[in-house]
Every structure is written in structure tokens, then in C-alpha cells.
Coordinates of C-alpha atoms in Angstrom, one line a residue:
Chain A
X224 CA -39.4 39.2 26.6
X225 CA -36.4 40.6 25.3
X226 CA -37.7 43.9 23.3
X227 CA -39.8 45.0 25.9
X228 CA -37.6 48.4 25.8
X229 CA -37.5 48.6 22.2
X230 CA -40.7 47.9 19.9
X231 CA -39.5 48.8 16.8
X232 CA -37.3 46.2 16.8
X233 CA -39.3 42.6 16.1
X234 CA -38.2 39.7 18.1
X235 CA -36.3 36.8 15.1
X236 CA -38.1 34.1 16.1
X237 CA -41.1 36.0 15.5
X238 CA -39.9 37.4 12.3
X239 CA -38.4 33.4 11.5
X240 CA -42.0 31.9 11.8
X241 CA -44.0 34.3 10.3
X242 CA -41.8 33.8 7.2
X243 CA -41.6 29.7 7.5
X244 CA -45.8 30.2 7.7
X245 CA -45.7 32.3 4.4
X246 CA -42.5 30.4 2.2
X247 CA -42.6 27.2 4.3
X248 CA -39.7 26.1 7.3
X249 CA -37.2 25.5 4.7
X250 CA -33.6 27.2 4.5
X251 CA -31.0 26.4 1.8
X252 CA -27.1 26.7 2.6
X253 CA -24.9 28.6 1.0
X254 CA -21.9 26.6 0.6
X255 CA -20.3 27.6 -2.9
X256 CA -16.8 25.4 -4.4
X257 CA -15.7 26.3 -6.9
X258 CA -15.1 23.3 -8.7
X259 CA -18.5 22.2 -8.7
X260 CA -19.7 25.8 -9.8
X261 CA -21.5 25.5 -13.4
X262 CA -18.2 25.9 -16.2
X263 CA -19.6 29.1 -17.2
X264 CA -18.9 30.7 -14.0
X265 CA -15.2 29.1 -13.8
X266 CA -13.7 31.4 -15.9
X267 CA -13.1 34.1 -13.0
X268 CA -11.0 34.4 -10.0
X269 CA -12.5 31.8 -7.4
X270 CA -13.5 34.4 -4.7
X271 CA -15.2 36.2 -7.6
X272 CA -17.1 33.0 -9.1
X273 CA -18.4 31.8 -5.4
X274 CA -19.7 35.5 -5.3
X275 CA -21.5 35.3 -8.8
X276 CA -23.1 31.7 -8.0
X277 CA -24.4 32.5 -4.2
X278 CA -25.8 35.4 -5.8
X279 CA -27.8 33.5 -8.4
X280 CA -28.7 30.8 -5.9
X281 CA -30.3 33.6 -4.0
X282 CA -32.4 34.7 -7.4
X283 CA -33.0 31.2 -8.0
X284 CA -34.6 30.5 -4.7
X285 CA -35.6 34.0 -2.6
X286 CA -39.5 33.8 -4.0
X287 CA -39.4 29.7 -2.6
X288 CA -37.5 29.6 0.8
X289 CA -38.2 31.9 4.2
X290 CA -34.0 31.6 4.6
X291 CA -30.6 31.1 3.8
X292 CA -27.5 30.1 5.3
X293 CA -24.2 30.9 3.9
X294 CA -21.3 28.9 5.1
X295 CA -18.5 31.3 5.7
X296 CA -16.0 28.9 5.6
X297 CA -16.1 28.4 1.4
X298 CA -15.8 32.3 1.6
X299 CA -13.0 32.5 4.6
X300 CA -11.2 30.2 2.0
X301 CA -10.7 33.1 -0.2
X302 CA -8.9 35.2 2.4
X303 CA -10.0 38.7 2.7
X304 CA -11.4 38.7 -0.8
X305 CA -13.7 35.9 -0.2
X306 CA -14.8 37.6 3.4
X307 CA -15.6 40.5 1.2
X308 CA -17.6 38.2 -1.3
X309 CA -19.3 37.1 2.3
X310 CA -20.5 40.2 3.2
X311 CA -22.2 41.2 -0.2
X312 CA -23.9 38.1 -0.3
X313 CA -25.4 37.9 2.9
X314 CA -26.6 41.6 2.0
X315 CA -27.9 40.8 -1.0
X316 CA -30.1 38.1 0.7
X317 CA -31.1 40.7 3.0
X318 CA -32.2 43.0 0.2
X319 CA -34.3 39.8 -1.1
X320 CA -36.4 39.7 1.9
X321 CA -34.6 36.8 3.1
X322 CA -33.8 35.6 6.5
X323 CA -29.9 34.9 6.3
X324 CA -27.9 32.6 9.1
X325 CA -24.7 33.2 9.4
X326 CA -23.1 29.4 9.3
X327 CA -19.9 30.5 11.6
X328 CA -19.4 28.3 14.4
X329 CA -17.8 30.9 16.5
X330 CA -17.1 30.4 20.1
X331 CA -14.5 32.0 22.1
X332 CA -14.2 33.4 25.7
X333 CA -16.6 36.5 26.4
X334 CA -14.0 39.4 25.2
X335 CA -13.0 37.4 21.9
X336 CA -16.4 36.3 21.5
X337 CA -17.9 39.8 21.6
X338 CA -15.7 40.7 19.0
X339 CA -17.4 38.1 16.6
X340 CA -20.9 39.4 17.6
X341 CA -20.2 42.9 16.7
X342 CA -18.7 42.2 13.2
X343 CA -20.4 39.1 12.2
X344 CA -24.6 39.5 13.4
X345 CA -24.6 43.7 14.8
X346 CA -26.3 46.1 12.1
X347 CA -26.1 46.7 9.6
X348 CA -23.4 44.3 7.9
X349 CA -24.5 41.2 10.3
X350 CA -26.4 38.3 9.3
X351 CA -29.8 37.8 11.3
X352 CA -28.4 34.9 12.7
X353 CA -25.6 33.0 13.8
X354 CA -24.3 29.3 14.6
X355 CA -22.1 29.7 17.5
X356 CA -20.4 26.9 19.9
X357 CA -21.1 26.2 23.2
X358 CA -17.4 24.4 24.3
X359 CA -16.4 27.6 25.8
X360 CA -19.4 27.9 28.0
X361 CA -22.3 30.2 29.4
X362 CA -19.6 33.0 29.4
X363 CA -18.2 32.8 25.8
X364 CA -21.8 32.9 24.5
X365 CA -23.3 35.4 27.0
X366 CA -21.9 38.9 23.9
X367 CA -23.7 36.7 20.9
X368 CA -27.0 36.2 23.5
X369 CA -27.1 40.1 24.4
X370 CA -26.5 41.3 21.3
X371 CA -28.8 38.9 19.6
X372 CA -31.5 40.4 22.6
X373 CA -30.9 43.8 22.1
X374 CA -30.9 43.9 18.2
X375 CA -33.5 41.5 17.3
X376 CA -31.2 39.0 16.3
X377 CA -31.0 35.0 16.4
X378 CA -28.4 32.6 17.4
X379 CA -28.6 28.8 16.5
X380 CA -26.0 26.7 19.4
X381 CA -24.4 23.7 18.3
X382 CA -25.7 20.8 20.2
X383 CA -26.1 17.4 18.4
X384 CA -24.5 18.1 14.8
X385 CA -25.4 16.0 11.9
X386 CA -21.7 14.6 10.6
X387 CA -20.5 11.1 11.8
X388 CA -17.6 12.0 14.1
X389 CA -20.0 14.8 16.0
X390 CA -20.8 11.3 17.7
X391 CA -17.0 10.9 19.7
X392 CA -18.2 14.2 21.9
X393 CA -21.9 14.8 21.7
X394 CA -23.2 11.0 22.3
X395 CA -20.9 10.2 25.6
X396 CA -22.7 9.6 28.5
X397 CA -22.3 11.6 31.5
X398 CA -22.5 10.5 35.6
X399 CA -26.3 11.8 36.0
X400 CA -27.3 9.5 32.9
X401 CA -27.5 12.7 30.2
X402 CA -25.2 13.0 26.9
X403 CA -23.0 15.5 26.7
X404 CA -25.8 16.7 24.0
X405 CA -28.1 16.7 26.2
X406 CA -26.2 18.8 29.0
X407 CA -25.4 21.2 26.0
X408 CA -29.0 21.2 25.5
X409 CA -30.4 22.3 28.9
X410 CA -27.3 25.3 28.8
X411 CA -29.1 25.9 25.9
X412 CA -32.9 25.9 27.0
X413 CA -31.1 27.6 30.2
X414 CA -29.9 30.6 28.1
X415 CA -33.1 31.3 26.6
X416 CA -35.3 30.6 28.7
X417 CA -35.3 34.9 29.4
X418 CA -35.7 35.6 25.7
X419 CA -39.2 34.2 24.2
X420 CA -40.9 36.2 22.1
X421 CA -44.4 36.2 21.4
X422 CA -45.0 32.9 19.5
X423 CA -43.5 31.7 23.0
X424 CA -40.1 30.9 21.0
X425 CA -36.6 32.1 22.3
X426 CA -34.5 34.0 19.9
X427 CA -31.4 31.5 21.3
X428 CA -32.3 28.2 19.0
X429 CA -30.2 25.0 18.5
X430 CA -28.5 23.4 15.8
X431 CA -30.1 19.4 15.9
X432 CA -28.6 17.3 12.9
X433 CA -31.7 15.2 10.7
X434 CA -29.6 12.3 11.2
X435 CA -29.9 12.0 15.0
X436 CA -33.6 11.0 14.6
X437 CA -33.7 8.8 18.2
X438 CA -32.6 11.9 20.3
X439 CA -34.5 14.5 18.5
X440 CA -37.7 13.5 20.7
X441 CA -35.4 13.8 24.5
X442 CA -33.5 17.0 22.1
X443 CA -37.4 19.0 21.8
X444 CA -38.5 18.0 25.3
X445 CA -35.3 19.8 26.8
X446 CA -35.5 22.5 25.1
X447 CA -39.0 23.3 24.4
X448 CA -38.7 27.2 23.2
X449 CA -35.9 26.5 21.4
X450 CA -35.9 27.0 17.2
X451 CA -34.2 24.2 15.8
X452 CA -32.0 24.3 12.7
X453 CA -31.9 21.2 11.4
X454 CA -28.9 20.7 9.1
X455 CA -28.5 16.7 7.1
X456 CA -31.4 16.6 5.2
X457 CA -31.1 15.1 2.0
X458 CA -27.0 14.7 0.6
X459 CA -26.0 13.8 4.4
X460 CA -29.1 11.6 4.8
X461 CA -31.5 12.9 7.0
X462 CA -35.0 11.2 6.1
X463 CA -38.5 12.7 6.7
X464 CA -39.0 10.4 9.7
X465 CA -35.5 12.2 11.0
X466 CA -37.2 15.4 10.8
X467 CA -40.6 15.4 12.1
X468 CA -39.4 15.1 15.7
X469 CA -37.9 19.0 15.4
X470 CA -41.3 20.2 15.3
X471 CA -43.7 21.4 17.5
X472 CA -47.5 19.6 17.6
X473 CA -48.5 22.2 15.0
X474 CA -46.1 22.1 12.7
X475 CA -43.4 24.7 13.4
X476 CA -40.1 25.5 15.7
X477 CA -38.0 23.5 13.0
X478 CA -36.1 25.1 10.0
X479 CA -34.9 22.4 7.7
X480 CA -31.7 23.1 5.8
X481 CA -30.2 21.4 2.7
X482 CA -27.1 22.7 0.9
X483 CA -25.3 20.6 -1.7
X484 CA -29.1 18.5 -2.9
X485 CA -30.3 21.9 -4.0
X486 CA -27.5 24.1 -4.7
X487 CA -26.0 21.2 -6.5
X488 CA -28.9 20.2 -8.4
X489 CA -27.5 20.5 -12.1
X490 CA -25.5 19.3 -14.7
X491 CA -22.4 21.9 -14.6
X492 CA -22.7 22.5 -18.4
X493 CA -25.9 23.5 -18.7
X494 CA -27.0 26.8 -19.4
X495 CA -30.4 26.5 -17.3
X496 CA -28.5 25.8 -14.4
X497 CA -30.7 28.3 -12.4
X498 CA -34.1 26.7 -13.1
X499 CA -32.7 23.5 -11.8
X500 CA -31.6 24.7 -8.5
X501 CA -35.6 26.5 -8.1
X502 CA -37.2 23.3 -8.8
X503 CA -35.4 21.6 -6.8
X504 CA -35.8 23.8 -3.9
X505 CA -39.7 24.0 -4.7
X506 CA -39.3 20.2 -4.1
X507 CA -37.4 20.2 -0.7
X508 CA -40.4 23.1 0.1
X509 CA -43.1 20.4 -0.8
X510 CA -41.3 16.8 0.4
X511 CA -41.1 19.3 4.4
X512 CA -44.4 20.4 4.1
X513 CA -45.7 17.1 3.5
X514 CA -43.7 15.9 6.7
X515 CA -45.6 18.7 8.8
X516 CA -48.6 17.4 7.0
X517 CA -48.9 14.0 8.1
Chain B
X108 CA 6.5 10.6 11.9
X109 CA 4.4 13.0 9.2
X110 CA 7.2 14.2 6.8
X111 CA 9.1 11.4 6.0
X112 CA 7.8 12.1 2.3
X113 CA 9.1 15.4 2.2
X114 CA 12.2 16.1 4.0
X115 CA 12.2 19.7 3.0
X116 CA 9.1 20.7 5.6
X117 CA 10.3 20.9 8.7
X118 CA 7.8 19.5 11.7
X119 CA 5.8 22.5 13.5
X120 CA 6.9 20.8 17.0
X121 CA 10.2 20.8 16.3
X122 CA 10.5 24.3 14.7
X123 CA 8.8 25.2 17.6
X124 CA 10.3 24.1 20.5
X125 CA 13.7 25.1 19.0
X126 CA 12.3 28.6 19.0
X127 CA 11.4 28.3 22.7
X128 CA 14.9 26.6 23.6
X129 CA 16.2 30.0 21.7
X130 CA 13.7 32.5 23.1
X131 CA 11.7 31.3 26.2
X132 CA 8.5 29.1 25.9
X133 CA 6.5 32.4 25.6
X134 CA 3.6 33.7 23.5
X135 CA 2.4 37.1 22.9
X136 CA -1.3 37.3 22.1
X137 CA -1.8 39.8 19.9
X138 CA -6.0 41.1 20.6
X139 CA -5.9 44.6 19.7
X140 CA -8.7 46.8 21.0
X141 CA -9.6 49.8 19.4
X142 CA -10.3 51.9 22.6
X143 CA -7.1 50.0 24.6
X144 CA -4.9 51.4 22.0
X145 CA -2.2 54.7 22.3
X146 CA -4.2 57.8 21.7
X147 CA -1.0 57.9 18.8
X148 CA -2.9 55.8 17.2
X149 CA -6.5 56.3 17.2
X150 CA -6.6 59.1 14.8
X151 CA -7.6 56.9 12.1
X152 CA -9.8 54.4 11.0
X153 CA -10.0 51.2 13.3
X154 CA -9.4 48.6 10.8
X155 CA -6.0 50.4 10.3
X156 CA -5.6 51.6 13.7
X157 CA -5.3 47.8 15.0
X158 CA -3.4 46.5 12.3
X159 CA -0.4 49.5 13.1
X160 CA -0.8 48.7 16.7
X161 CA -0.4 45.2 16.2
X162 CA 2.4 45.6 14.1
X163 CA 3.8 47.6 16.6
X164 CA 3.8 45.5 19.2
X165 CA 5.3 42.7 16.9
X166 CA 8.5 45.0 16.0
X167 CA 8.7 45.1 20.1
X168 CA 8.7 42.0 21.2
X169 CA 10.3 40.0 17.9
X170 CA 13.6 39.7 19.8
X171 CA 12.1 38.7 23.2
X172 CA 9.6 35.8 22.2
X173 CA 9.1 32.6 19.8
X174 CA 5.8 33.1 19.3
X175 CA 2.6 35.9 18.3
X176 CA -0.7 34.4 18.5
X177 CA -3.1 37.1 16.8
X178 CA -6.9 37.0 17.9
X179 CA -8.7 36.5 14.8
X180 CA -12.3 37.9 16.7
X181 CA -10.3 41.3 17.2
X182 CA -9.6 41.7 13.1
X183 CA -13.0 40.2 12.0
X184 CA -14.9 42.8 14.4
X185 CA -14.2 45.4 11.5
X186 CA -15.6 42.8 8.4
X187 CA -13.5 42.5 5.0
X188 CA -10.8 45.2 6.2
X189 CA -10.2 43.7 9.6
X190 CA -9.4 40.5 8.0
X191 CA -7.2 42.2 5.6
X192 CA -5.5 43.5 8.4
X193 CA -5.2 39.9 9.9
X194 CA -3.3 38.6 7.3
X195 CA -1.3 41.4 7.0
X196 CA -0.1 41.0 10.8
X197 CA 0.4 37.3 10.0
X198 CA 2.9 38.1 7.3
X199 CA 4.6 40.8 9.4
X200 CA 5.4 38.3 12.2
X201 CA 6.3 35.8 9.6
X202 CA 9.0 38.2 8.1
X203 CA 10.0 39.0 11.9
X204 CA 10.9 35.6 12.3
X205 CA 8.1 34.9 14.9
X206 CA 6.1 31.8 15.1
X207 CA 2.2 32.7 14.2
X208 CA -0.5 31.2 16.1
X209 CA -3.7 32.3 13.8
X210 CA -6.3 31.8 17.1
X211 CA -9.5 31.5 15.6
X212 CA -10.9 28.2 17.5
X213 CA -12.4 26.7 14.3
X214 CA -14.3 24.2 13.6
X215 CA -17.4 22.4 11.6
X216 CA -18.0 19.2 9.5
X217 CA -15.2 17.8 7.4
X218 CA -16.1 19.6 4.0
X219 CA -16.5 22.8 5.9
X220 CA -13.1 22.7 7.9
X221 CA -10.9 21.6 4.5
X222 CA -12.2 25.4 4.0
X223 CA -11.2 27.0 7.2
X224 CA -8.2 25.0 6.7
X225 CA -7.1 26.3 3.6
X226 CA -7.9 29.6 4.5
X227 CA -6.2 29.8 7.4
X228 CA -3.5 27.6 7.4
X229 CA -2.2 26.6 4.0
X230 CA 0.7 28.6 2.5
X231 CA 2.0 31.2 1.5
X232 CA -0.9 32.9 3.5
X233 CA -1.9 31.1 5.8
X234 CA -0.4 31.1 10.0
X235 CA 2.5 28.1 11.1
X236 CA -0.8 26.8 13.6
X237 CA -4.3 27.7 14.1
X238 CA -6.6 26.9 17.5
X239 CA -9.7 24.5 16.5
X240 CA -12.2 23.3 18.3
X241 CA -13.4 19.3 18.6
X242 CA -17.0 19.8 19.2
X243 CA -18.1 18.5 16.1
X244 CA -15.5 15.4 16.5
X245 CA -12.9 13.7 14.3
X246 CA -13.7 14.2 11.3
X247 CA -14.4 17.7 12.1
X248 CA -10.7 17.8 12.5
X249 CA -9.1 16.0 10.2
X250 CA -9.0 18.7 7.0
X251 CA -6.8 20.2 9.8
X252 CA -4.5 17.2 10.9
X253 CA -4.1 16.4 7.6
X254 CA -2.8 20.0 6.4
X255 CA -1.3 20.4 9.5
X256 CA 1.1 17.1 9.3
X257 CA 1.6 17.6 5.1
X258 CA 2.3 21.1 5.6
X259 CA 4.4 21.2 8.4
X260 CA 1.8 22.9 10.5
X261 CA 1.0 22.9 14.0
X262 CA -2.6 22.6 15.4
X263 CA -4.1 23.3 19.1
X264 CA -7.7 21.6 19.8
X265 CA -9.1 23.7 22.7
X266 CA -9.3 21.4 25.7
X267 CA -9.8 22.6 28.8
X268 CA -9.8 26.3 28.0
X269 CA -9.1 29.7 30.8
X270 CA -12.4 31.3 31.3
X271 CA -14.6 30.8 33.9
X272 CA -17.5 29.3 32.1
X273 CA -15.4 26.8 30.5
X274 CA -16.3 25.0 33.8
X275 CA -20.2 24.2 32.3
X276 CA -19.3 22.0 29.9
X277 CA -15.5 20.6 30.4
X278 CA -16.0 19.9 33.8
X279 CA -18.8 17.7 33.2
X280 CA -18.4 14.2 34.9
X281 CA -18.9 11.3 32.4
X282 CA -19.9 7.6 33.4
X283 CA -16.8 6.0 32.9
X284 CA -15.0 8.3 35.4
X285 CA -13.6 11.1 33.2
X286 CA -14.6 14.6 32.8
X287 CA -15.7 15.8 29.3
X288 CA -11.8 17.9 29.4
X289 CA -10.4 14.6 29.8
X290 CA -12.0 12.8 26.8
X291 CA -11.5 15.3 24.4
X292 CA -8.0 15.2 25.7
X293 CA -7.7 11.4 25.1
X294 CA -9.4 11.9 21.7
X295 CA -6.5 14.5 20.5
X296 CA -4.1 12.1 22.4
X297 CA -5.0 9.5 19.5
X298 CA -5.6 11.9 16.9
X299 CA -1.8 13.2 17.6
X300 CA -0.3 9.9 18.1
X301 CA 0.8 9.4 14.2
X302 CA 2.4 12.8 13.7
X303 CA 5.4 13.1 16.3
X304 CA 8.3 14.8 15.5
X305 CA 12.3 14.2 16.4
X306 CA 11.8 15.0 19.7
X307 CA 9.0 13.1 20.6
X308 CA 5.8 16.0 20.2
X309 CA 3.0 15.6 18.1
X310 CA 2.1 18.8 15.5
X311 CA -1.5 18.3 17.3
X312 CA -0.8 20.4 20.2
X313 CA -4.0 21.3 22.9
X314 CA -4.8 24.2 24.7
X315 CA -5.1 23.9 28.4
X316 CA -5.9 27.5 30.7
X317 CA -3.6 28.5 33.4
X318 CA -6.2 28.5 35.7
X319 CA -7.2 25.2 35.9
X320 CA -4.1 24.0 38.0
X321 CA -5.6 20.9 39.2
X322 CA -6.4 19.5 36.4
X323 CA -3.0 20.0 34.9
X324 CA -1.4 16.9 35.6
X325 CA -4.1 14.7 34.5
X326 CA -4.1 16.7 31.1
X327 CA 0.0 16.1 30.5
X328 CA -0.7 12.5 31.6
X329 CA -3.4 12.1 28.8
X330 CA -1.7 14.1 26.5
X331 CA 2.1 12.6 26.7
X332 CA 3.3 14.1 23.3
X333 CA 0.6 17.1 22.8
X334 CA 2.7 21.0 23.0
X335 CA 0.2 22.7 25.2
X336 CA -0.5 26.2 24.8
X337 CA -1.4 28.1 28.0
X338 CA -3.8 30.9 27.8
X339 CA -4.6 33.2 31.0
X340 CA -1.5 33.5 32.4
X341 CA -1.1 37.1 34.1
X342 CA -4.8 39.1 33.0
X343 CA -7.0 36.4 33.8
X344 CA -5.4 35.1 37.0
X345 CA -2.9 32.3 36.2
X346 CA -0.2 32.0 38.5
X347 CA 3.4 30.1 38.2
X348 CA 2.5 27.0 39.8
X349 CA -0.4 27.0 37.7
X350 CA 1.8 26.5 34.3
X351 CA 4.5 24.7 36.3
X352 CA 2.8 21.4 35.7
X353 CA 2.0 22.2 31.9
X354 CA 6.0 21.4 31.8
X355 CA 7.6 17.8 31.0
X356 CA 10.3 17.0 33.3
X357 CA 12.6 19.1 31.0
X358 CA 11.2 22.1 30.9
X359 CA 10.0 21.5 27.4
X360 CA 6.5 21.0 25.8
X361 CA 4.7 24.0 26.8
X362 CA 4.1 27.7 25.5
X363 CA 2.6 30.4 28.2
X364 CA 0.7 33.0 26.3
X365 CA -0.2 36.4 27.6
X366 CA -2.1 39.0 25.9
X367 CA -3.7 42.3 27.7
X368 CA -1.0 41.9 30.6
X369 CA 1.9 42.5 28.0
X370 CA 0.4 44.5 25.1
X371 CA -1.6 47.0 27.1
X372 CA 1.2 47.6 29.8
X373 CA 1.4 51.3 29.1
X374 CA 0.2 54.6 29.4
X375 CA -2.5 55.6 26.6
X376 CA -0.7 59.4 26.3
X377 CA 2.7 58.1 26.5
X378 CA 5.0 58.3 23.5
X379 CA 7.5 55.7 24.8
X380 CA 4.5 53.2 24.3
X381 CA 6.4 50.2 22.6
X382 CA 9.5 50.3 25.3
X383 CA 6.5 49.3 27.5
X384 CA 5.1 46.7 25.8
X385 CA 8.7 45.4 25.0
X386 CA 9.8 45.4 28.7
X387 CA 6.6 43.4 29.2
X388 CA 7.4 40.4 27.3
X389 CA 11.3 40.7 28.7
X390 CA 9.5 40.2 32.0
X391 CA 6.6 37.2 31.3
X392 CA 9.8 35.6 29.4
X393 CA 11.9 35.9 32.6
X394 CA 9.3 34.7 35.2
X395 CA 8.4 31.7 32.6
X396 CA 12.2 31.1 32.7
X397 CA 12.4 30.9 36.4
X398 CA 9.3 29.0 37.0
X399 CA 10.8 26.1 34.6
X400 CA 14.1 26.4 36.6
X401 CA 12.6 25.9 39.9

């Protein structure tokens, strides 16, 4: 138990299921472009636009979803203006009561990677949360794992990612008969193990793409106290049948994410563009919970 | 050959290795530290406090090295203003003359990575190569390639990278023989193959530790045509005959990068701080130029 010395602070995977129970295990990314923003935002400087529209996807969506997950790559775009635009938005999703994940990637050897634990997840500016790679090792992740202990935070680990070419790594078989997925995934389970809180899940989860359905079963065996942040869903095809193997036999340890099918979910010149990117998380809500359901 | 189109761009490998057969094949890693830094200098407010120190260290070592290779993690510790700072120092070492290595070990899915890659890499803003990271495959990387090869742009895919636990996962035996090092090098070997320049290197470079001696020859064999760039020479333990074989038969192909070993080699309360620093890299450049004599 990682907050043994601290109980004012609440363990995230605790916080993280308690909210999925209430709003449902449902997280919508953050990935503003600004071409495909509605035309009424366009008429602003880019980084400013992205701002406005992750803003009103958070309005649109806070009283449906448990979380969030802003991509900071569409913001990194923007230079230091857009990393500014970053930081307010994963604030204001804060100040709606949402859970936000910070969709980074970061990996880098312990000094560097310490560096990106301090700015991007420690208090109060961070995120919750954070995707972080494991190429680098037990060593490069070991500041994001402490930090994420100490401070009731969350980290999700790459290990079988949801787009095509995550295959030419992630699927090759090693000598003892496991992917290199797999192997990822018992680092994974490995660096955990000491930090379950008391739902019995780890505040170190994994990043397991909805597309990978025949490995999702051998992916939740390994690493059994793992979250999983299951990206995919929807525009990257992910089916239901590709998601039910993330969670547990009652119905939880999973967060399903969707980005462009609900952020996306209107026709740019509309004025209601809003209502149409509620309803349309309201319905990626139901179509999961029906999932769990069966 | 990648700029047949546009005979105006010249090819990041050959820009660079005319730099190193000017200069030394030498890199100066620019990862400022708040509490490392010259008292001098910490009388004000981090964000600017590393940015003056790293310029600092530029205007030192501009006429004794090719190439800077600012830490990313150090700037984004300090949010928005850190990363003001970053591309601030980028555009100093630009004006110096220096070769900028943005090391930020990026990577996600395509869509995600045409961001980082415009960010980070694209002009006028953007560095002359960025470190990236293959996890997530091909098409993870391509956004890069292609910016890199249209832009005249250099890339380095982390391969086999310095730190200890870089062993976990890159030393990983796979069924067919190789380790896990080995096929991501073969995978940037092909993904590098298109985009050689006049003298025969691709603008897809790899990065490939100091430390790991023994694997150094199997890596250049792989990688015929990648530039590596060698991380963890000096600080972290790398020794000559540890970069010797990171050489082609000429000397050529190679840039050794040192950080803490040249840009903290002075006393905190000294004033002379920057002849230090610049005596440093005079040094590193000198025992890189006698290990390639040898």
C-alpha cells in the first residue's frame, strides 16, 4: 500500500473506480486540430482555438464521463503557447471534477525522466495521470512510479498499443515463447505489484489497445492489478467484443477511451456543435455499459 | 536520395557530418539542473535561471563542437516557461552555428506524432533532429521520416539506449536469434534505407549507449548507413573502446555526446565558470579525436 504514510492523500485507482462506478469506465481524449474544429472557432490563432474547443468538450461532457485524456501532442504543436493552452485545460478539467490523463508518452532514463514527472503529473499543475513508455526500462520509469506513489497519482505503461504498426515491436516473439508485449507486461505487473490500493488495484496501469482483442485475455492474466486504458474504440475500430476482455469478472479495471468518434461528432457548421459531442458521449457511456452488462 | 525535389535543403547527414569533419564528432548535451547550476545564477527564477545557463554554456562551447543536444525533460520540468525557454536555447544554438539535437524521445500513433513532429521539428522553430522512440512502430514514425527527409532534418530512433535498465527490455532474446535492440535496429535499418545522402548516411540516424560495447558491432552491422548518436560517454561510464566501434572504417558516422561530465565541470562559487565548461568540451573533443586516430 503505497499511502500508508500519508492518509490524506487517496490512492488513483481508488479515486479512478469510484468515479467509473458513479459516471461509468468511460474516458474521452482530448485531441483538438484545428482544422476539424467547428468554423466558428477558426477565426483565432490555432493555439488559442484548440484551447476554446477542449474547453467546451470538457462542458459538453464533465456531467457524462469519470475522465479525460488530453493528448499533448496537438497542444506541443503550438510551441510554448499551445503547452500553455495544455496546462489550462487539464486544470480546467480538474476544476470540473474530472479525472484527467495526461496522454504524454514520456520515457527517458531516470534523471531525464524525473524531470517529466515533476512538471507534467507533480501538484498542483500535473495531470492525475500519465502514459509513459517502458523502452527505457525499470530505471527510466522508477521517478513517474515514486512520484505517482507518493502523490496519489496514476501512471498508464504502454504495452500493446492500438495503431497498426505497434505490431512490428509489440507482437515479436521472444526465446521463452512471450511477446515482447507480454514481457512488457510482467515489467509492468512487476512494478506494481508494491502499489495496490484498496480495491486491490495498483496505481501503475497499462495502456491495452481495443483492437488487440486475442491478447487482451493472456494481457489481464499477467497483469491482474493492473488498470487498463483501453485506447481504439470506435474511429480506430475497436468492437465491444475487443473490450470486454479489459475487465475484471465484475465489471471494472478497464477505462475505455474514444477521441475523434465523440469529439468529432458534428457537422463543423453547426451552431449546436456542443449538444452533439454530449450525446454522443452519453452513447459511448451506454454502448460500454452494455458491454459490462452482458 | 530524399531531396532530389528540392535541391535548396541540404541532407541533415551531410550537413552533419561536415560539421564533425570541421569540429570533432562531438555533442554537448545541454540538461540544465536548477541546483547543479553557478550560484551566479540562481538568484532568479528557474525557468530563467536554466535557460541563461544554457545559453551560457552554448556561447562556450560554439567554437569547440558541431553539435548541442538540449534535454527537453530539463525545460518541461518548469511547464509553459520551461518550454519557452527550450525554444529559446534552440534558436540560440541555431544562430551560433551549432547543430540542434531537440532530445525529447517522442513518440505515439501516426496522427499524434505528425503533431510532435511539427512542433518539434518543422521550421523556423523547430531543432535540425529530434530523438524518437519506435515502440509504437512504423507508422508511429513516419510523420517524422517524412518531415525529416522533406525538410532536411535528421532523426535518431532510440535503440539500444545507456542506462542500466535499458537491459529489461532491449536485451530481450527473440525466437529467431536476435535481441529486441537488434530488431528495432533492423526495423530503422529499412526505415532509413530510402533517405541516404552524398556520402552514403541515411537522415534516420539511431541512438546506441556507450556502455553497451559489445553489442556495438552488431548494431553498425545492422545499421550500415544509420549516424549513431552515443549517449553516456564520460558521467555514466562509457569508455574509448566503448565508442571506438560506433566508428565506420573512416572515422566517420558517429557523434559522442556528453552532458554532466562537460557542463557541470566547475566550481558552483567560481566566477571563471564558462572557461571550465569550455575547456571541457576542448578535452571530450580531443580524446574523441584520438580514439578515431587510433
Amino acid at each position: 500500500m503505497c499511502c500508508e504514510r500519508s492518509v490524506a492523500i487517496e490512492h488513483f485507482a481508488d479515486r479512478l473506480l469510484a468515479a467509473c462506478d458513479a459516471k461509468g469506465p468511460v474516458c474521452v481524449g482530448l485531441d483538438p486540430v484545428f482544422g476539424r474544429l467547428p468554423i466558428a472557432l477558426q477565426d483565432r490563432a490555432p493555439h488559442e482555438a484548440i484551447e476554446a474547443f477542449a474547453r467546451a468538450v470538457i462542458d459538453a461532457v464533465a456531467d457524462h464521463v469519470a475522465v479525460v485524456k488530453p493528448q499533448i501532442a496537438c497542444f506541443e504543436r503550438y510551441g510554448a503557447d499551445g503547452y500553455g493552452a495544455y496546462e489550462r485545460v487539464v486544470d480546467a478539467a480538474k476544476q470540473r471534477g474530472l479525472i484527467v490523463i495526461g496522454d504524454a508518452k514520456r520515457g527517458d532514463i531516470g534523471s531525464s525522466s524525473s524531470h517529466y514527472a515533476a512538471g507534467l503529473l507533480a501538484n498542483p499543475r500535473g495531470a492525475d495521470a500519465l502514459t509513459v513508455n517502458s523502452y527505457l526500462g525499470d530505471d527510466g520509469l522508477e521517478p513517474f512510479v515514486r512520484l505517482a506513489a507518493e502523490e496519489g497519482k496514476g501512471l498508464f505503461v504502454l504495452v500493446r498499443t492500438s495503431n497498426p504498426g505497434g505490431d512490428a515491436l509489440q507482437t515479436l516473439e521472444l526465446a521463452d515463447g512471450r511477446t515482447v508485449a507480454e514481457a512488457v507486461a510482467d515489467m509492468v505487473a512487476q512494478l506494481g505489484e508494491r502499489y495496490a490500493g484498496d480495491a486491490g488495484y495498483s496505481c501503475i496501469g497499462a495502456v491495452v489497445g481495443a483492437t488487440k482483442t486475442a491478447e487482451q485475455q493472456s494481457l489481464r492474466h499477467r497483469m491482474p492489478r493492473q488498470l487498463f486504458l483501453v485506447p481504439g474504440f470506435g474511429a480506430q475500430g475497436g468492437t465491444a467484443e475487443g473490450v470486454r476482455g479489459c475487465f475484471d469478472g465484475e465489471g471494472r479495471g478497464a477505462i475505455i477511451t474514444a477521441s475523434r468518434s465523440v469529439i468529432y461528432a458534428f457537422d463543423q457548421t453547426s451552431a449546436d456543435w456542443q449538444s452533439s459531442i454530449a450525446e454522443a458521449a452519453i452513447e459511448l457511456r451506454q454502448q460500454i455499459q452494455e458491454i459490462i452488462a452482458r
